[in-house]
Coordinates of C-alpha atoms and ligand atoms in Angstrom, one line a residue:
X16 CA 0.0 -10.5 -15.0
X17 CA 2.8 -8.2 -16.2
X18 CA 5.0 -11.3 -14.2
X19 CA 2.2 -14.3 -14.9
X20 CA 4.7 -16.8 -17.6
X21 CA 2.5 -15.9 -20.6
X22 CA 2.2 -14.9 -24.5
X23 CA -0.8 -14.8 -26.4
X24 CA -1.2 -14.9 -30.0
X25 CA -3.0 -13.5 -32.7
X26 CA -2.7 -15.7 -35.4
X27 CA -4.2 -19.6 -35.6
X28 CA -1.6 -22.3 -35.2
X29 CA -0.9 -23.5 -38.7
X30 CA -2.1 -27.3 -38.0
X31 CA -5.0 -26.2 -35.7
X32 CA -8.4 -26.9 -37.3
X33 CA -11.1 -27.3 -34.7
X34 CA -11.4 -24.3 -32.5
X35 CA -10.3 -25.5 -29.2
X36 CA -6.8 -26.7 -30.3
X37 CA -6.6 -22.6 -31.9
X38 CA -8.1 -20.8 -28.7
X39 CA -5.7 -22.8 -26.3
X40 CA -2.7 -22.5 -28.2
X41 CA -3.9 -19.2 -29.0
X42 CA -4.5 -18.2 -25.5
X43 CA -1.7 -19.5 -23.9
X44 CA -2.9 -22.4 -22.5
X45 CA -0.9 -25.4 -24.1
X46 CA 2.3 -25.4 -25.9
X47 CA 3.2 -27.8 -28.7
X48 CA 5.4 -30.0 -27.5
X49 CA 5.5 -33.4 -30.2
X50 CA 2.9 -33.9 -32.2
X51 CA 0.3 -35.3 -29.4
X52 CA 2.1 -33.9 -26.5
X53 CA 1.6 -30.9 -25.0
X54 CA 2.9 -28.7 -22.1
X55 CA 0.6 -27.3 -19.5
X56 CA 1.5 -23.8 -19.6
X57 CA 0.3 -21.8 -16.0
X58 CA -2.9 -21.2 -16.8
X59 CA -4.3 -24.2 -18.5
X60 CA -2.7 -25.7 -15.4
X61 CA -5.1 -23.8 -13.6
X62 CA -8.1 -25.4 -15.8
X63 CA -6.5 -28.1 -15.9
X64 CA -6.3 -29.6 -11.7
X65 CA -10.1 -27.6 -11.8
X66 CA -11.7 -30.7 -14.2
X67 CA -9.2 -32.8 -12.0
X68 CA -10.7 -31.3 -9.2
X69 CA -14.4 -31.9 -10.1
X70 CA -14.4 -35.2 -11.1
X71 CA -11.7 -36.4 -7.7
X72 CA -15.1 -35.0 -5.8
X73 CA -17.7 -36.9 -7.6
X74 CA -15.5 -39.8 -7.3
X75 CA -14.7 -39.9 -3.9
X76 CA -18.6 -38.8 -2.8
X77 CA -19.3 -42.7 -3.8
X78 CA -16.6 -44.4 -2.4
X79 CA -13.6 -43.8 -4.9
X80 CA -10.4 -44.6 -3.2
X81 CA -7.7 -42.2 -5.0
X82 CA -3.7 -44.0 -5.5
X83 CA -1.8 -43.5 -8.4
X84 CA 0.1 -46.0 -9.7
X85 CA 3.0 -46.2 -11.9
X86 CA 2.7 -45.0 -15.8
X87 CA 6.4 -47.5 -16.3
X88 CA 5.1 -50.8 -16.4
X89 CA 7.0 -54.8 -17.1
X90 CA 5.9 -56.0 -20.3
X91 CA 4.6 -59.2 -18.0
X92 CA 1.7 -57.2 -16.6
X93 CA 0.5 -57.0 -20.2
X94 CA 1.6 -60.9 -21.8
X95 CA -1.1 -62.3 -19.0
X96 CA -3.9 -60.3 -20.1
X97 CA -2.8 -61.0 -23.7
X98 CA -3.2 -57.0 -24.5
X99 CA 0.8 -56.6 -25.3
X100 CA -0.3 -58.1 -28.5
X101 CA -3.5 -56.3 -28.7
X102 CA -2.4 -53.4 -28.3
X103 CA -0.7 -53.6 -31.7
X104 CA 0.8 -50.4 -32.6
X105 CA -1.0 -47.4 -30.2
X106 CA 1.3 -49.2 -27.0
X107 CA 4.5 -47.4 -26.4
X108 CA 7.4 -49.9 -25.7
X109 CA 10.7 -49.3 -24.5
X110 CA 13.9 -52.0 -22.9
X111 CA 15.8 -50.9 -20.2
X112 CA 19.1 -51.4 -20.0
X113 CA 19.4 -55.0 -19.6
X114 CA 16.8 -55.9 -22.8
X115 CA 13.6 -56.7 -20.1
X116 CA 10.6 -54.8 -22.5
X117 CA 8.4 -52.5 -21.0
X118 CA 5.7 -50.2 -21.3
X119 CA 3.6 -46.5 -21.1
X120 CA 0.7 -47.4 -19.5
X121 CA -2.7 -47.1 -21.9
X122 CA -4.6 -48.2 -19.0
X123 CA -4.3 -49.8 -15.9
X124 CA -7.1 -52.8 -15.7
X125 CA -3.7 -55.5 -15.7
X126 CA -1.6 -53.7 -12.2
X127 CA -5.1 -52.5 -10.2
X128 CA -5.9 -56.0 -10.6
X129 CA -2.7 -57.7 -9.4
X130 CA -2.8 -54.9 -6.9
X131 CA -6.8 -56.1 -5.6
X132 CA -5.4 -59.4 -5.3
X133 CA -1.8 -58.7 -3.6
X134 CA -4.3 -57.0 -0.7
X135 CA -7.3 -59.0 -0.3
X136 CA -8.5 -62.0 -0.3
X137 CA -12.2 -62.3 1.7
X138 CA -15.5 -61.4 0.0
X139 CA -16.1 -59.1 3.2
X140 CA -12.8 -56.8 2.3
X141 CA -15.5 -56.3 -0.7
X142 CA -16.9 -54.0 -2.8
X143 CA -13.8 -51.6 -3.9
X144 CA -13.5 -49.2 -5.8
X145 CA -10.0 -48.0 -6.9
X146 CA -9.2 -44.9 -8.7
X147 CA -5.8 -42.6 -10.1
X148 CA -5.4 -39.2 -12.4
X149 CA -2.8 -39.6 -14.4
X150 CA -0.8 -39.3 -17.4
X151 CA -1.7 -42.1 -20.8
X152 CA 0.7 -42.7 -23.3
X153 CA -0.7 -44.0 -26.6
X154 CA 0.8 -44.0 -29.9
X155 CA -2.3 -42.6 -31.7
X156 CA -2.2 -43.0 -35.2
X157 CA -3.4 -39.6 -35.8
X158 CA -2.7 -37.8 -32.8
X159 CA -5.1 -34.4 -33.7
X160 CA -6.9 -30.9 -32.6
X161 CA -4.6 -30.3 -29.5
X162 CA -5.2 -31.9 -26.3
X163 CA -8.8 -33.7 -28.3
X164 CA -6.4 -36.8 -29.2
X165 CA -3.3 -36.9 -27.6
X166 CA -0.2 -39.6 -27.8
X167 CA 0.5 -38.3 -23.9
X168 CA -2.7 -37.1 -22.2
X169 CA -4.3 -37.7 -18.8
X170 CA -7.3 -38.9 -17.9
X171 CA -9.3 -40.3 -14.7
X172 CA -9.0 -44.0 -14.2
X173 CA -11.2 -46.6 -12.1
X174 CA -12.0 -50.0 -11.1
X175 CA -14.6 -51.6 -9.3
X176 CA -13.9 -55.2 -8.0
X177 CA -16.9 -57.0 -6.7
X178 CA -18.0 -60.1 -5.0
X179 CA -21.4 -60.8 -8.1
X180 CA -22.9 -59.3 -10.4
X181 CA -25.1 -57.4 -8.3
X182 CA -22.4 -55.9 -6.5
X183 CA -20.8 -54.8 -10.1
X184 CA -24.3 -53.4 -11.5
X185 CA -23.9 -51.3 -8.6
X186 CA -20.8 -50.2 -9.2
X187 CA -21.0 -49.1 -12.4
X188 CA -24.8 -47.5 -11.8
X189 CA -22.5 -45.3 -9.0
X190 CA -19.8 -44.3 -11.5
X191 CA -22.5 -43.3 -14.0
X192 CA -24.3 -41.1 -11.0
X193 CA -20.6 -40.0 -10.4
X194 CA -20.4 -38.9 -14.3
X195 CA -24.0 -37.2 -14.7
X196 CA -22.8 -35.3 -10.8
X197 CA -19.5 -34.3 -12.9
X198 CA -20.0 -33.5 -16.2
X199 CA -22.7 -31.5 -15.3
X200 CA -20.7 -29.3 -13.1
X201 CA -18.7 -28.8 -15.8
X202 CA -21.2 -27.2 -17.8
X203 CA -21.1 -29.7 -20.4
X204 CA -23.5 -31.1 -23.5
X205 CA -23.6 -35.0 -23.2
X206 CA -25.5 -38.0 -23.9
X207 CA -24.8 -41.2 -22.8
X208 CA -25.2 -43.5 -25.7
X209 CA -24.5 -48.1 -25.5
X210 CA -21.4 -48.7 -27.0
X211 CA -19.5 -51.6 -27.6
X212 CA -16.4 -52.5 -25.0
X213 CA -14.2 -52.6 -27.9
X214 CA -10.5 -53.9 -26.5
X215 CA -11.3 -54.6 -23.2
X216 CA -13.4 -57.7 -24.5
X217 CA -16.6 -56.6 -22.2
X218 CA -20.5 -56.8 -21.4
X219 CA -22.3 -53.6 -20.9
X220 CA -20.7 -50.7 -21.6
X221 CA -21.8 -47.3 -22.6
X222 CA -20.5 -43.9 -23.2
X223 CA -20.1 -39.9 -22.6
X224 CA -20.2 -38.3 -25.7
X225 CA -19.7 -34.7 -25.6
X226 CA -21.7 -32.7 -28.8
X227 CA -20.3 -31.0 -31.0
X228 CA -19.7 -31.0 -34.8
X229 CA -16.3 -31.4 -34.7
X230 CA -16.2 -34.1 -32.5
X231 CA -15.0 -37.9 -34.1
X232 CA -17.7 -40.4 -33.1
X233 CA -20.6 -40.4 -34.8
X234 CA -23.6 -42.0 -33.2
X235 CA -27.5 -42.0 -33.8
X236 CA -30.4 -40.8 -32.1
X237 CA -34.0 -41.2 -31.9
X238 CA -37.0 -38.6 -33.4
X239 CA -39.2 -40.0 -31.1
X240 CA -37.9 -41.1 -28.2
X241 CA -34.0 -40.6 -25.8
X242 CA -32.2 -43.7 -27.3
X243 CA -29.3 -43.1 -28.8
X244 CA -26.1 -45.4 -29.2
X245 CA -22.5 -45.6 -31.1
X246 CA -23.0 -46.5 -34.8
X247 CA -21.0 -49.4 -33.7
X248 CA -23.8 -50.4 -30.9
X249 CA -27.2 -50.1 -33.2
X250 CA -28.8 -53.2 -33.3
X251 CA -30.6 -53.9 -36.3
X252 CA -34.0 -54.9 -35.7
X253 CA -34.5 -57.9 -37.2
X254 CA -38.7 -58.1 -39.2
X255 CA -41.0 -61.2 -38.5
X256 CA -39.7 -64.8 -40.1
X257 CA -41.9 -65.4 -43.2
X258 CA -43.4 -68.6 -44.1
X259 CA -41.4 -70.9 -46.3
X260 CA -44.0 -73.1 -47.4
X261 CA -45.2 -73.0 -50.3
X262 CA -42.9 -70.4 -52.2
X263 CA -41.6 -71.0 -55.2
X264 CA -38.9 -72.8 -56.2
X265 CA -35.0 -70.9 -56.4
X266 CA -34.2 -70.7 -60.5
X267 CA -30.7 -69.9 -62.1
X268 CA -31.0 -67.0 -65.1
X269 CA -28.6 -66.8 -67.1
X270 CA -28.1 -63.1 -66.8
X271 CA -24.9 -61.7 -68.9
X272 CA -23.3 -58.7 -67.6
X273 CA -24.6 -57.3 -64.4
X274 CA -21.6 -57.1 -63.0
X275 CA -23.6 -55.0 -60.4
X276 CA -26.2 -55.1 -58.5
X277 CA -28.0 -51.9 -60.4
X278 CA -27.3 -54.0 -63.0
X279 CA -28.8 -56.9 -61.6
X280 CA -31.9 -55.4 -60.7
X281 CA -32.4 -53.6 -64.4
X282 CA -31.6 -57.3 -65.6
X283 CA -34.6 -59.1 -63.8
X284 CA -36.8 -55.7 -63.7
X285 CA -36.9 -56.4 -68.3
X286 CA -37.4 -60.2 -67.6
X287 CA -41.0 -60.1 -67.5
X288 CA -41.5 -61.9 -64.2
X289 CA -44.8 -59.3 -63.7
X290 CA -43.5 -58.0 -60.8
X291 CA -40.8 -55.0 -59.9
X292 CA -37.5 -55.6 -57.5
X293 CA -35.2 -53.5 -56.1
X294 CA -31.6 -53.5 -54.4
X295 CA -33.2 -54.3 -51.7
X296 CA -34.3 -57.5 -52.9
X297 CA -31.0 -59.0 -53.8
X298 CA -28.3 -60.2 -51.3
X299 CA -24.7 -58.9 -51.4
X300 CA -22.0 -61.4 -50.4
X301 CA -19.7 -59.3 -48.8
X302 CA -16.2 -61.6 -48.5
X303 CA -13.5 -60.6 -45.7
X304 CA -11.0 -62.0 -44.5
X305 CA -10.5 -62.2 -40.4
X306 CA -7.0 -63.5 -38.5
X307 CA -6.9 -64.1 -34.5
X308 CA -4.4 -61.3 -32.7
X309 CA -1.4 -63.7 -32.7
X310 CA -2.6 -66.3 -35.7
X311 CA -0.4 -66.8 -38.4
X312 CA -3.4 -67.3 -40.0
X313 CA -6.6 -66.0 -42.0
X314 CA -9.9 -67.2 -42.1
X315 CA -12.2 -66.7 -45.0
X316 CA -16.0 -65.3 -44.6
X317 CA -19.1 -64.4 -46.5
X318 CA -21.5 -61.6 -45.1
X319 CA -24.7 -61.5 -47.0
X320 CA -26.9 -58.3 -46.9
X321 CA -29.6 -56.7 -48.4
X322 CA -27.9 -55.5 -51.5
X323 CA -28.5 -51.8 -50.9
X324 CA -26.7 -51.7 -47.9
X325 CA -22.8 -51.5 -48.1
X326 CA -20.7 -53.0 -45.1
X327 CA -19.7 -50.4 -42.6
X328 CA -16.3 -51.4 -42.2
X329 CA -15.6 -49.6 -38.6
X330 CA -19.1 -52.0 -37.4
X331 CA -17.6 -55.0 -38.8
X332 CA -14.3 -53.9 -37.0
X333 CA -15.8 -53.5 -33.6
X334 CA -17.9 -57.1 -33.9
X335 CA -14.1 -58.6 -34.7
X336 CA -12.1 -57.5 -32.6
X337 CA -9.5 -58.2 -31.4
X338 CA -9.4 -59.9 -34.4
X339 CA -8.0 -58.2 -37.3
X340 CA -10.5 -58.0 -40.8
X341 CA -9.3 -57.0 -44.8
X342 CA -11.4 -57.9 -48.0
X343 CA -10.0 -60.7 -49.9
X344 CA -7.4 -60.3 -52.4
X345 CA -6.7 -61.6 -55.8
X346 CA -4.6 -64.5 -54.3
X347 CA -6.9 -65.0 -51.7
X348 CA -9.8 -65.2 -54.4
X349 CA -7.3 -67.4 -56.7
X350 CA -7.0 -70.1 -53.1
X351 CA -10.5 -70.4 -52.7
X352 CA -11.5 -70.9 -57.1
X353 CA -15.3 -71.8 -56.0
X354 CA -15.3 -68.1 -55.3
X355 CA -17.0 -67.2 -58.5
X356 CA -16.1 -63.5 -58.5
X357 CA -19.4 -61.5 -58.6
X358 CA -21.6 -64.3 -58.7
X359 CA -20.5 -65.7 -55.5
X360 CA -24.0 -67.0 -53.6
X361 CA -23.9 -68.5 -49.9
X362 CA -23.7 -72.2 -51.1
X363 CA -20.5 -72.0 -52.4
X364 CA -19.4 -70.9 -48.1
X365 CA -21.2 -72.9 -46.7
X366 CA -20.2 -76.3 -48.7
X367 CA -17.0 -75.2 -48.2
X368 CA -16.5 -74.8 -44.9
X369 CA -16.5 -71.4 -44.7
X370 CA -18.6 -69.3 -42.0
X371 CA -21.1 -67.1 -43.8
X372 CA -23.1 -64.6 -41.4
X373 CA -25.7 -62.5 -42.8
X374 CA -27.6 -59.4 -41.9
X375 CA -30.0 -59.4 -39.4
X376 CA -32.7 -58.4 -41.7
X377 CA -32.3 -61.6 -43.3
X378 CA -34.6 -64.1 -41.8
X379 CA -36.3 -67.2 -42.7
X380 CA -38.6 -67.3 -45.6
X381 CA -36.9 -64.3 -46.7
X382 CA -36.5 -65.0 -50.3
X383 CA -33.5 -63.7 -52.4
X384 CA -31.8 -62.6 -55.8
X385 CA -28.0 -63.8 -55.5
X386 CA -25.3 -64.6 -57.0
X387 CA -25.7 -68.5 -58.0
X388 CA -21.8 -69.7 -57.7
X389 CA -21.7 -69.6 -61.7
X390 CA -20.1 -66.9 -64.2
X391 CA -22.8 -64.9 -65.4
X392 CA -25.3 -66.7 -63.6
X393 CA -27.4 -65.6 -60.3
X394 CA -30.6 -67.5 -59.1
X395 CA -33.8 -66.2 -58.0
X396 CA -35.4 -67.1 -54.7
X397 CA -32.7 -68.4 -52.6
X398 CA -35.4 -69.0 -49.7
X399 CA -33.6 -68.1 -45.9
X400 CA -34.2 -71.4 -44.1
X401 CA -34.9 -73.1 -47.2
X402 CA -32.3 -73.1 -49.5
X403 CA -29.3 -72.2 -47.1
X404 CA -28.8 -71.8 -43.8
X405 CA -26.7 -69.3 -42.4
X406 CA -23.8 -69.6 -39.5
X407 CA -26.3 -66.6 -37.4
X408 CA -26.3 -63.5 -38.0
X409 CA -23.8 -60.6 -37.8
X410 CA -23.7 -56.1 -37.2
X411 CA -21.9 -55.3 -40.4
X412 CA -24.3 -53.6 -42.8
X413 CA -23.8 -49.1 -43.0
X414 CA -26.4 -47.8 -40.5
X415 CA -28.7 -45.2 -41.8
X416 CA -30.3 -42.0 -41.2
X417 CA -34.2 -43.1 -41.4
X418 CA -33.7 -46.5 -39.9
X419 CA -35.9 -47.0 -37.7
X420 CA -35.3 -47.0 -34.2
X421 CA -34.5 -50.5 -32.4
X422 CA -36.2 -49.7 -29.5
X423 CA -39.2 -49.8 -31.9
X424 CA -39.8 -45.5 -31.4
X425 CA -39.0 -43.7 -34.7
X426 CA -36.5 -43.5 -37.0
X427 CA -32.7 -42.9 -36.4
X428 CA -30.3 -39.4 -37.3
X429 CA -26.6 -39.1 -36.7
X430 CA -24.9 -36.4 -34.4
X431 CA -21.2 -36.1 -33.7
X432 CA -19.5 -35.9 -29.8
X433 CA -15.9 -36.0 -28.3
X434 CA -15.9 -38.7 -26.3
X435 CA -15.5 -37.9 -23.0
X436 CA -15.5 -41.0 -20.6
X437 CA -16.4 -44.1 -20.8
X438 CA -17.9 -47.0 -18.3
X439 CA -18.0 -50.6 -18.7
X440 CA -18.5 -53.7 -16.7
X441 CA -15.6 -55.5 -17.9
X442 CA -16.7 -59.1 -15.7
X443 CA -14.2 -61.3 -15.3
X444 CA -11.4 -61.3 -18.6
X445 CA -8.4 -59.4 -16.1
X446 CA -9.7 -62.1 -12.7
X447 CA -9.7 -64.6 -15.4
X448 CA -6.2 -63.6 -16.3
X449 CA -4.8 -63.3 -12.7
X450 CA -7.0 -65.8 -10.5
X451 CA -8.1 -63.1 -8.9
X452 CA -10.8 -64.7 -6.0
X453 CA -12.4 -63.7 -2.8
X454 CA -13.1 -66.7 -0.5
X455 CA -16.9 -66.9 -0.2
X456 CA -19.0 -67.2 3.1
X457 CA -19.0 -71.3 2.6
X458 CA -15.2 -71.0 2.4
X459 CA -14.7 -71.8 -1.4
X460 CA -12.8 -68.9 -3.5
X461 CA -15.5 -66.8 -5.7
X462 CA -13.8 -65.2 -9.0
X463 CA -13.9 -61.7 -8.4
X464 CA -15.9 -60.3 -11.1
X465 CA -14.2 -56.0 -12.3
X466 CA -15.6 -52.5 -13.5
X467 CA -13.6 -50.7 -15.1
X468 CA -14.1 -46.8 -16.3
X469 CA -12.2 -43.7 -18.0
X470 CA -12.7 -39.7 -18.2
X471 CA -10.2 -37.9 -20.7
X472 CA -9.3 -35.0 -18.0
X473 CA -7.2 -33.5 -20.5
X474 CA -9.6 -34.0 -23.7
X475 CA -12.6 -33.0 -21.1
X476 CA -10.4 -29.5 -21.2
X477 CA -10.8 -28.6 -24.9
X478 CA -14.7 -30.5 -25.4
X479 CA -15.5 -27.5 -22.7
X480 CA -14.4 -25.0 -25.5
X481 CA -15.2 -27.0 -28.3
X482 CA -19.3 -25.6 -26.8
X483 CA -18.3 -23.1 -25.5
X484 CA -16.3 -20.4 -27.3
X485 CA -17.4 -17.7 -29.4
X486 CA -15.0 -15.7 -32.4
X487 CA -13.4 -13.5 -30.2
X488 CA -12.1 -16.9 -27.7
X489 CA -13.1 -18.9 -24.5
X490 CA -15.7 -18.5 -22.7
X491 CA -15.3 -20.8 -19.4
X492 CA -17.9 -22.2 -17.2
X493 CA -17.1 -20.3 -13.8
X494 CA -16.2 -23.7 -11.8
X495 CA -13.4 -25.0 -13.6
X496 CA -12.2 -21.0 -15.5
X497 CA -8.7 -19.7 -14.7
X498 CA -9.7 -17.6 -12.7
X499 CA -13.3 -16.2 -11.2
X500 CA -12.7 -12.3 -12.2
X501 CA -10.1 -10.2 -14.5
X502 CA -9.2 -6.8 -12.8
X503 CA -7.8 -4.8 -16.3
X504 CA -6.0 -1.7 -15.4
X505 CA -5.8 0.7 -17.9
X506 CA -4.8 3.8 -18.9
X507 CA -2.0 6.3 -17.6
X508 CA -2.7 7.1 -14.1
X509 CA -2.9 5.6 -10.6
X510 CA -5.6 2.6 -12.8
X511 CA -3.7 0.0 -12.5
X512 CA -2.7 0.4 -8.4
X513 CA -6.5 0.7 -8.4
X514 CA -7.0 -2.4 -10.0
X515 CA -4.6 -4.0 -8.0
X516 CA -6.1 -3.1 -4.8
X517 CA -9.7 -4.0 -5.5
X518 CA -8.1 -7.4 -6.6
X519 CA -5.9 -7.4 -3.3
X520 CA -9.3 -7.2 -1.5
X521 CA -11.1 -9.6 -3.8
X522 CA -8.6 -12.4 -2.8
X523 CA -8.8 -11.6 0.8
X524 CA -12.6 -12.5 0.4
X525 CA -12.1 -15.8 -1.3
X526 CA -12.6 -14.6 -4.4
X527 CA -9.4 -16.8 -7.3
X528 CA -8.2 -13.0 -9.0
X529 CA -6.0 -12.0 -12.1
X530 CA -5.0 -8.8 -12.9
X531 CA -3.9 -7.5 -16.1
X532 CA -1.2 -4.7 -14.7
X533 CA 1.2 -5.1 -17.6
X534 CA 2.7 -1.3 -18.5
X535 CA 3.2 -0.3 -21.8
X536 CA 0.4 -2.6 -23.3
X537 CA -3.0 -0.3 -24.9
X538 CA -6.6 -0.7 -23.0
X539 CA -7.2 -2.3 -27.1
X540 CA -5.1 -5.4 -25.9
X541 CA -6.2 -6.2 -22.8
X542 CA -9.5 -6.1 -23.7
X543 CA -8.8 -8.6 -26.3
X544 CA -6.4 -10.8 -24.2
X545 CA -8.8 -10.8 -21.5
X546 CA -12.3 -12.0 -24.3
X547 CA -9.0 -14.6 -25.4
X548 CA -8.3 -15.4 -21.7
X549 CA -12.3 -16.1 -21.0
X550 CA -12.9 -15.6 -17.6
X551 CA -16.5 -15.8 -16.8
X552 CA -16.4 -11.9 -15.8
X553 CA -14.4 -8.9 -15.6
X554 CA -13.6 -5.6 -14.1
X555 CA -12.6 -3.2 -16.1
X556 CA -10.7 -0.2 -13.6
X557 CA -10.2 2.8 -17.0
X558 CA -10.8 6.6 -17.7
X559 CA -14.0 6.0 -15.7
X560 CA -12.0 6.1 -12.6
X561 CA -12.1 10.1 -12.6
X562 CA -15.2 10.1 -11.7
X563 CA -15.4 7.2 -9.9
X564 CA -16.7 4.8 -11.8
X565 CA -16.0 0.9 -12.8
X566 CA -17.1 -1.4 -14.8
X567 CA -18.2 -4.5 -14.5
X568 CA -18.4 -7.2 -18.0
X569 CA -19.9 -10.9 -18.0
X570 CA -18.0 -12.9 -20.2
X571 CA -20.6 -15.4 -21.5
X572 CA -24.0 -12.5 -22.4
X573 CA -21.6 -9.7 -23.6
X574 CA -23.6 -7.3 -20.5
X575 CA -21.7 -4.6 -19.2
X576 CA -23.2 -1.8 -16.3
X577 CA -21.1 1.0 -14.9
X578 CA -20.8 0.9 -11.1
X579 CA -19.1 2.9 -8.6
X580 CA -16.4 2.1 -6.9
X581 CA -16.5 1.3 -3.7
X582 CA -19.7 -0.9 -5.0
X583 CA -16.8 -3.0 -7.5
X584 CA -15.7 -5.6 -4.8
X585 CA -19.5 -5.9 -3.7
X586 CA -20.6 -6.7 -7.4
X587 CA -18.7 -9.0 -8.3
X588 CA -18.4 -10.7 -5.0
X589 CA -22.0 -11.1 -5.7
X590 CA -21.0 -12.0 -8.7
X591 CA -19.0 -15.0 -9.2
X592 CA -21.3 -15.9 -6.3
X593 CA -23.6 -16.4 -9.1
X594 CA -25.6 -13.1 -8.0
Ligands
LIG13 P1 -10.8 -42.9 -28.4 O1 -12.8 -43.8 -29.2 O2 -11.4 -41.8 -28.2 O3 -9.8 -43.1 -28.8 P2 -11.0 -45.1 -26.8 O4 -12.2 -45.8 -26.3 O5 -10.0 -45.5 -27.0 O6 -11.1 -43.3 -26.8 P3 -11.3 -45.1 -23.7 O7 -9.8 -46.7 -23.1 O8 -12.1 -45.6 -23.3 O9 -10.2 -44.3 -24.9 O10 -10.5 -44.4 -22.3 C1 -11.3 -43.4 -20.9 C2 -11.3 -42.0 -22.1 O11 -9.3 -41.7 -22.2 C3 -12.6 -42.1 -23.0 O12 -13.7 -41.6 -23.1 C4 -11.7 -40.5 -23.8 O13 -12.2 -39.6 -23.3 C5 -9.8 -40.5 -23.6 N1 -9.4 -40.6 -24.0 C6 -8.8 -41.4 -25.0 N2 -7.7 -41.5 -25.9 C7 -7.7 -40.3 -25.7 C8 -6.6 -39.9 -26.4 N3 -5.5 -40.2 -27.6 N4 -6.4 -38.2 -25.8 C9 -7.3 -37.8 -24.3 N5 -8.2 -38.3 -24.6 C10 -7.9 -39.7 -25.2
LIG14 MG1 -14.4 -45.5 -24.6

């Protein structure tokens, strides 16, 4: 440490809110270069490489082959896939000296597809799994929390290529098992949740979320089963349909001064109709407009949901992705005069050829109080399947704690996590865009099917710190720690020399050592630094040296033991080996 390029800090950086950001900066692991752009310092680089090493080993174990593609990519490939437009502002775009458009790669589906197309042509060539560990670039709207959400960050991205759906399932399962092994080795607490595939446009997809209260992702779990899902991916269980026969006729009521669901429910309860209504008996119609990527025009659309629920814009966006979505403004109402604000019912939409989707709870035979498409009027007993037929269902309603779990066991509650990995079955989106075919055994071309799989390598480092720290500093799991043992020499005498000698002996046995041989630095400062840096084992060569003893400290448990100097190397080696 007398020569290590390291300066630790006593104060938290002003811009840091989460523990990993504070501790990685204070411990001198990273330094900020620009918003969301970080330099990895010597100890940080070791940790980053260790994490990448674990992931690399597990990728190789499933037969993945490592390559390294460029990060600087010509626009044409992303035009061919449509992602030049779809990615919107998130892509870093640039021009070369001739004015040609380039981008810095946010992920590499396009290039991998072309790469395989260039080399392979027969079904006998497949399957193949290719991966890289590389810097990715995304101009995130809100870079935050240090390396947790960077604009330049490290990702392991892999891509599988198969001839048929069974093969894709096998490649997907292999990745799933590799991720489980890697994250287990990295000592992370995580859940696997089913997810939406977002910008990729595919089918089966799961996310690995490291559980921490500082996580940006909300997910739900069941009280009774191991069901876990992203809020965006929750599928609302539909109740059974009800008979339409014998239901009373729809009835329009004059309902003055009922601008809100609450006032509407009060009105009907005061009307002496012989029953009590709640917000869940009303059908709220939310109007939105959507626009496909690159399209000029917006399309107005209605969403019907029980009046006790709000639309969750994130869930709606996920369903409609890659189209944009926005609420209607005054001009939109003016352009569609049949939409009577505050009194919109399903039929104004359906009769005017606007799409109308309902929440899955709005099943055939359910009767509703809803807008009568006339100012100050509502209709009662409007029966789904009799008085209106929606265009389909949509998952746009908020998910609430206590909702029934979609697997039929228990109820849902929410938790928070950090997305550390993502696996999904892309299918043929990119193979179609680039016509990636393989000649089948019958001599006919077959379209290849793909999977795409990512791990945020730099984000994983921070996620580990989020889960493994205390008020004094980081507590690294041994496998990825910057060193196995931190040998600290304190005192004015021969302590430093002895510390260096022990360090040498340990290194000769293959133990990774950080040795604090700094002169003129107080023992207190050295101990504080050791705790901040978070190496799992510390060996203190201090005052006890006169009596021939040194001290062994365990960073995770805080345990301390005085041991004879002669036993030090053995004991440290045993601790490192897990003894
Ligand atoms: P997020 O929802 O957090 O923005 P994403 O779903 O866009 O992530 P993917 O495209 O699935 O990310 O990328 C694969 C992995 O890369 C993610 O699971 C995550 O671990 C990591 N990752 C994505 N964006 C970032 C970022 N800005 N900084 C650090 N790691 C990231
Ligand atoms: Mg993802």
